[in-house]
Amino acid sequence: MTDANDTAPPPGRRDARRNRERLVEAARRTFAEQGLDAPFDVVARRAGVGNATLYRHFPTRAALVDAVFGDLLAATSAAGERARSAPDPWEGLVGYLEHVFAGLAADRGSNDLMTAHLPDSRTLEAVHAHNRRTVELLLARGREHGSVRPDLTPEDVLLALAALGRTVPALAGAAGPGAWRRPLALLLDGFRASPGHGALPSPALRPEQFDAVLHRLGPHRAAPTRPGGPAGT
Amino acid sequence: MTDANDTAPPPGRRDARRNRERLVEAARRTFAEQGLDAPFDVVARRAGVGNATLYRHFPTRAALVDAVFGDLLAATSAAGERARSAPDPWEGLVGYLEHVFAGLAADRGSNDLMTAHLPDSRTLEAVHAHNRRTVELLLARGREHGSVRPDLTPEDVLLALAALGRTVPALAGAAGPGAWRRPLALLLDGFRASPGHGALPSPALRPEQFDAVLHRLGPHRAAPTRPGGPAGT
Amino acid sequence: MTDANDTAPPPGRRDARRNRERLVEAARRTFAEQGLDAPFDVVARRAGVGNATLYRHFPTRAALVDAVFGDLLAATSAAGERARSAPDPWEGLVGYLEHVFAGLAADRGSNDLMTAHLPDSRTLEAVHAHNRRTVELLLARGREHGSVRPDLTPEDVLLALAALGRTVPALAGAAGPGAWRRPLALLLDGFRASPGHGALPSPALRPEQFDAVLHRLGPHRAAPTRPGGPAGT
Amino acid sequence: MTDANDTAPPPGRRDARRNRERLVEAARRTFAEQGLDAPFDVVARRAGVGNATLYRHFPTRAALVDAVFGDLLAATSAAGERARSAPDPWEGLVGYLEHVFAGLAADRGSNDLMTAHLPDSRTLEAVHAHNRRTVELLLARGREHGSVRPDLTPEDVLLALAALGRTVPALAGAAGPGAWRRPLALLLDGFRASPGHGALPSPALRPEQFDAVLHRLGPHRAAPTRPGGPAGT
DNA sequence: TATGAATGAGGCTTCATTCAT
DNA sequence: TATGAATGAAGCCTCATTCAT
């Protein structure tokens, strides 16, 4: 599952693979804690290798991100497949979003991945593409099925996902790992077909407009966690 | 409402007022582009003054923010008053949120103001407090009135506001100044009382938990607009 | 007593004298608290005048010091005169030193004055000169009288004064305004003629050597008094 | 005794050891000239390396001080041991103080070390602790033995050491490396038991008061050695 | 290839000193 | 003349990136 997006040729050579894996794992944890713009030195130190080794394996931040979130692609894809084949399309959509949010709550880095644009990251592009495709399919089925409001577009869902997703780590830190369930439920009530819902105003985002939004959102940076506790002052 | 919070009200001196205004204007633009944690030096350079001059006028970042967004407080307060006295509470809530989002769309800095925690900024605290109070009142009336779903809390609304608000400048940039209307409508459909809505899961955020969320969100930082691509490296 | 050392011509002109006095008073207090290298702006602000006004009155730090400690010259001179005419020379010496130390304990600035070399300060030179002369006379009488050990030179006393003097403000802050009495008593027991005292080794400092010592000691700078209390950490 | 306190003992890497040594040497000289609060940049420049390199080797000032003065701890400890085991306690005390002063005369930095408070420096704390303990023991023995005046406390001696110690480098510079002998002899005559000595006035400093005094004294800063003369502006 | 080290630039803040009104 | 403002340099620290072994 990792191969398609690796910067280095397949899993090439010697014990350098060990180093690479340690780097990826260290980066995963560091990104989860500090966001995608964590210092390189921190990642290297955590991996127990020199920083230059990190550069050798991953010449750019995007390459590292690619490697780190290769797995996310797999996991997201799998969740997407499950959702696509769910008998009830509404349940499929709900389950899919819940899966994504649970990941965001568990891992700060995933958050950035789903909501951030990072140039040159093939993994990220792949995640975004698969994500979009999944939502498209689920919405289409849901509209047919009558459970999803007819004027809801994939971009509506993706935008809501990005917006709420960016708050999920903060929510998790302040109110526990399941705190995203309530705002998600609110969102879903808006997505659902209901006689009480009026028509949505203003045109839906076109796909490339949504991409531009992500692009402009940029990588997220957390409030510095100062000594004294993360929720104070 | 504005004067009481200014760091150094109009009774300034001579041409230094010119400088002050240039600083505030530079800060406004810089905050709009880079977020509330934009480098002081950038603001000063943009204003065409030395960095120490910036410090003279605004000894702390909070003072600068206060100066820049003093107007926002007044505007938000006025909008809040109007909303509170609206005959129809649902219309009042909608109108208030529309006002806030329109402000966010017009000025990136406003976004941070509404959603960021910045210690010692009286303007920011005042904006937050007024905002919360307005939402509280409107929800209370709306629930009585039957238009707002009964289990919706102010924190639900404030969180949605913060989450979507953070994307508004990106939306505006990518799809025009009114692009927030559609996602807001989706949100509102979730807020409205409707037989199709289930009960909201997981406990509502307590006020101090919401504050902690804001704190953890930190100031937003836009994708750096570098030569070669706006989001990365 | 002030005139001889003023930088500005006698007490010249108009209401500028008022400003000058306020500056001198502000400088006295500021020097007392922060030492002779206190920021100019602090002095000016405390005096309620612009910093440029301070510069106009006192183009150099030395000029300000001169003005500030003109009074000290007077006070020290008076104490010296009293000491010189004391019936018992030992009592005179003790009383003089006690006077000086009491001043040091009360006023941080005095400390610097007595022990610091500051180029171009005529007041400081005058204080030093008078101080030396007083000690010389008292020692001469004390040796004749038999109460002072015969090999004690003025430089011995002046050096001890400078060394202990530099600690007096710290002593006062940590253990009260009279804390200098005990170490001074120890010193005096060493100064006194006594059969138990051997001959002093190594040659006495020559006057110009003592000046060089003061020169090298430079102005004293206190430990920054950080929030949290001055005696902690 | 030295190795245990090194920030990064010999097992360094390659030619970086060269850099480290150059940094330590540069720091030693710079501290000797400017005191323990000399600018980091100056040290780095003198060592011919970038300032960040200094930070890499010594993340805090205390670490640098520790590295620079690690030897002093060993030397002081050894001198303390010799003094404690001297047959004649008075001679032990005298010898110990002479050793300390000789060190001060040779190296300005040592001066600060003995008399300055610097948070988090293990070397400094160790030096202070050992110094105090040595003086305590020697005084106790000397009082029993009858050579030390009975009311003399360790804090009396330590304060005198700090006060005179601060002048020793200036003394050495102005009058030669042995110039401290004469003022030390004067002090010792005051310490010695003698019928001519009265009772010491005012209570002795308590240990924590003495610590507060050191804290307040802060690091010493020499007169800036500028072009145009060694002590002035 | 891997490494630790080195670097330089950038952001922050404080002050002495000069300038414009 | 008095003033507040402006300035630039200096010190602190952090990090992305390149170098020497």
XYZ file of N, CA and C in Angstrom, chain D residues 69-161:
279
model
N 33.742 26.624 33.563
C 34.289 26.630 34.914
C 34.276 25.275 35.602
N 34.078 24.265 34.792
C 34.150 22.934 35.378
C 35.450 22.731 36.147
N 36.544 23.217 35.600
C 37.829 23.033 36.272
C 37.867 23.727 37.617
N 37.236 24.884 37.656
C 37.287 25.622 38.904
C 36.692 24.798 40.040
N 35.627 24.087 39.719
C 35.016 23.273 40.754
C 36.036 22.284 41.313
N 36.729 21.622 40.409
C 37.723 20.655 40.853
C 38.793 21.333 41.697
N 39.286 22.440 41.194
C 40.375 23.103 41.891
C 39.914 23.599 43.262
N 38.712 24.183 43.290
C 38.223 24.682 44.563
C 37.985 23.540 45.536
N 37.461 22.464 45.021
C 37.227 21.329 45.894
C 38.529 20.826 46.491
N 39.507 20.715 45.645
C 40.788 20.219 46.142
C 41.363 21.156 47.198
N 41.306 22.439 46.912
C 41.824 23.394 47.893
C 41.036 23.292 49.188
N 39.729 23.094 49.059
C 38.906 22.957 50.251
C 39.317 21.743 51.067
N 39.556 20.658 50.383
C 39.950 19.448 51.103
C 41.276 19.677 51.831
N 42.212 20.258 51.131
C 43.504 20.531 51.774
C 43.304 21.382 53.017
N 42.467 22.411 52.851
C 42.273 23.328 53.978
C 41.622 22.623 55.158
N 40.655 21.782 54.838
C 39.947 21.119 55.927
C 40.864 20.201 56.721
N 41.851 19.688 56.048
C 42.714 18.748 56.749
C 44.000 19.404 57.265
N 44.051 20.717 57.178
C 45.247 21.388 57.702
C 45.306 21.204 59.219
N 46.507 21.000 59.759
C 46.620 20.799 61.214
C 46.150 22.036 61.973
N 46.545 23.185 61.533
C 46.162 24.421 62.226
C 44.965 25.014 61.491
N 43.817 25.093 62.131
C 42.621 25.566 61.410
C 42.775 26.993 60.914
N 43.417 27.831 61.661
C 43.607 29.206 61.181
C 44.425 29.211 59.904
N 45.483 28.445 59.917
C 46.291 28.378 58.694
C 45.472 27.801 57.546
N 44.623 26.851 57.887
C 43.764 26.281 56.848
C 42.862 27.338 56.242
N 42.250 28.135 57.072
C 41.359 29.179 56.569
C 42.118 30.176 55.704
N 43.257 30.598 56.254
C 44.050 31.568 55.499
C 44.462 30.987 54.153
N 44.931 29.759 54.193
C 45.378 29.145 52.947
C 44.239 29.009 51.939
N 43.105 28.647 52.449
C 41.964 28.482 51.548
C 41.591 29.803 50.891
N 41.466 30.829 51.707
C 41.096 32.125 51.134
C 42.156 32.605 50.157
N 43.395 32.355 50.497
C 44.457 32.771 49.569
C 44.328 32.039 48.245
N 44.017 30.766 48.345
C 43.837 30.029 47.104
C 42.720 30.631 46.267
N 41.609 30.899 46.913
C 40.471 31.442 46.181
C 40.832 32.785 45.539
N 41.458 33.630 46.315
C 41.785 34.944 45.773
C 42.802 34.856 44.649
N 43.725 33.955 44.802
C 44.692 33.799 43.713
C 43.960 33.414 42.428
N 42.965 32.562 42.565
C 42.179 32.198 41.393
C 41.439 33.394 40.817
N 40.863 34.168 41.678
C 40.147 35.358 41.210
C 41.078 36.303 40.474
N 42.286 36.427 41.024
C 43.230 37.351 40.399
C 43.619 36.864 39.016
N 43.639 35.554 38.862
C 44.106 35.031 37.587
C 43.014 35.073 36.521
N 41.783 35.088 36.945
C 40.707 34.926 35.968
C 39.458 35.642 36.418
N 39.147 36.656 35.701
C 37.982 37.455 35.996
C 36.713 36.613 36.106
N 36.596 35.643 35.247
C 35.391 34.831 35.264
C 35.205 34.119 36.590
N 36.295 33.645 37.150
C 36.193 32.955 38.432
C 35.519 33.842 39.449
N 35.842 35.080 39.367
C 35.251 36.035 40.284
C 33.739 35.945 40.247
N 33.224 36.088 39.062
C 31.782 36.026 38.961
C 31.267 34.701 39.488
N 31.963 33.672 39.158
C 31.502 32.366 39.585
C 31.323 32.298 41.091
N 32.286 32.816 41.804
C 32.227 32.702 43.250
C 31.186 33.624 43.859
N 30.889 34.688 43.170
C 30.067 35.700 43.814
C 28.733 35.911 43.111
N 28.533 35.249 42.006
C 27.319 35.516 41.248
C 26.318 34.391 41.398
N 25.092 34.773 41.277
C 24.030 33.795 41.254
C 23.642 33.603 39.798
N 23.617 32.376 39.364
C 23.188 32.114 37.990
C 22.277 30.906 38.046
N 21.025 31.082 37.657
C 20.092 29.971 37.837
C 20.502 28.768 36.999
N 20.319 27.611 37.551
C 20.454 26.362 36.807
C 21.889 25.943 36.502
N 22.835 26.656 37.024
C 24.196 26.209 36.778
C 24.626 25.254 37.882
N 24.775 24.023 37.507
C 25.150 23.053 38.524
C 26.560 23.302 39.030
N 27.420 23.719 38.132
C 28.784 24.002 38.570
C 28.786 25.103 39.602
N 28.063 26.142 39.298
C 28.051 27.260 40.218
C 27.461 26.850 41.567
N 26.376 26.129 41.511
C 25.796 25.696 42.781
C 26.761 24.817 43.551
N 27.439 23.970 42.825
C 28.375 23.078 43.502
C 29.524 23.867 44.107
N 30.010 24.844 43.367
C 31.103 25.663 43.900
C 30.641 26.382 45.161
N 29.470 26.983 45.076
C 28.971 27.703 46.248
C 28.816 26.774 47.437
N 28.220 25.626 47.172
C 27.958 24.708 48.280
C 29.261 24.236 48.911
N 30.201 23.899 48.068
C 31.457 23.410 48.620
C 32.186 24.511 49.371
N 32.150 25.670 48.812
C 32.775 26.825 49.436
C 32.179 27.072 50.820
N 30.880 27.090 50.864
C 30.231 27.333 52.152
C 30.605 26.253 53.169
N 30.546 25.029 52.720
C 30.828 23.934 53.641
C 32.265 24.027 54.168
N 33.157 24.354 53.295
C 34.552 24.485 53.716
C 34.688 25.575 54.765
N 34.093 26.704 54.483
C 34.196 27.802 55.443
C 33.545 27.418 56.770
N 32.425 26.762 56.710
C 31.765 26.331 57.942
C 32.681 25.464 58.795
N 33.250 24.487 58.145
C 34.112 23.565 58.888
C 35.317 24.283 59.475
N 35.920 25.097 58.646
C 37.124 25.772 59.114
C 36.809 26.724 60.260
N 35.692 27.408 60.153
C 35.334 28.309 61.249
C 35.051 27.539 62.534
N 34.345 26.456 62.388
C 34.020 25.680 63.587
C 35.303 25.233 64.292
N 36.210 24.710 63.484
C 37.467 24.275 64.092
C 38.243 25.460 64.671
N 38.241 26.548 63.933
C 39.001 27.716 64.382
C 38.440 28.300 65.673
N 37.122 28.264 65.787
C 36.547 28.791 67.024
C 36.923 27.903 68.201
N 36.803 26.617 68.025
C 37.240 25.676 69.076
C 38.689 25.934 69.460
N 39.444 26.058 68.454
C 40.887 26.225 68.599
C 41.235 27.563 69.225
N 40.331 28.498 69.160
C 40.560 29.792 69.779
C 41.188 30.832 68.888
N 41.418 30.482 67.644
C 42.059 31.474 66.779
C 41.059 32.361 66.060
N 39.844 31.901 65.929
C 38.825 32.683 65.228
C 37.894 33.325 66.253
N 37.517 34.547 66.014
C 36.652 35.208 66.982
C 35.340 34.440 67.091
N 34.837 34.332 68.256
C 33.726 33.389 68.488
C 32.427 33.782 67.802
N 32.232 35.062 67.561
C 30.945 35.458 66.971
C 30.986 35.536 65.452
N 32.055 35.061 64.875
C 32.146 35.116 63.409
C 31.380 33.951 62.785
N 30.543 34.271 61.835
C 29.748 33.216 61.184
C 30.271 32.969 59.767
N 29.897 31.836 59.210
C 30.293 31.584 57.818
C 29.816 32.689 56.882
N 28.624 33.188 57.129
C 28.109 34.228 56.231
C 28.963 35.488 56.296
N 29.502 35.790 57.464
C 30.411 36.931 57.556
C 31.586 36.752 56.608
N 32.141 35.568 56.640
C 33.311 35.312 55.796
C 32.918 35.304 54.325
N 31.816 34.654 54.036
C 31.403 34.566 52.628
C 31.080 35.936 52.061
N 30.472 36.766 52.860
C 30.161 38.099 52.364
C 31.447 38.876 52.090
N 32.369 38.791 53.020
C 33.636 39.485 52.807
C 34.327 38.951 51.558
N 34.252 37.659 51.396
C 34.843 37.036 50.209
C 34.198 37.570 48.937
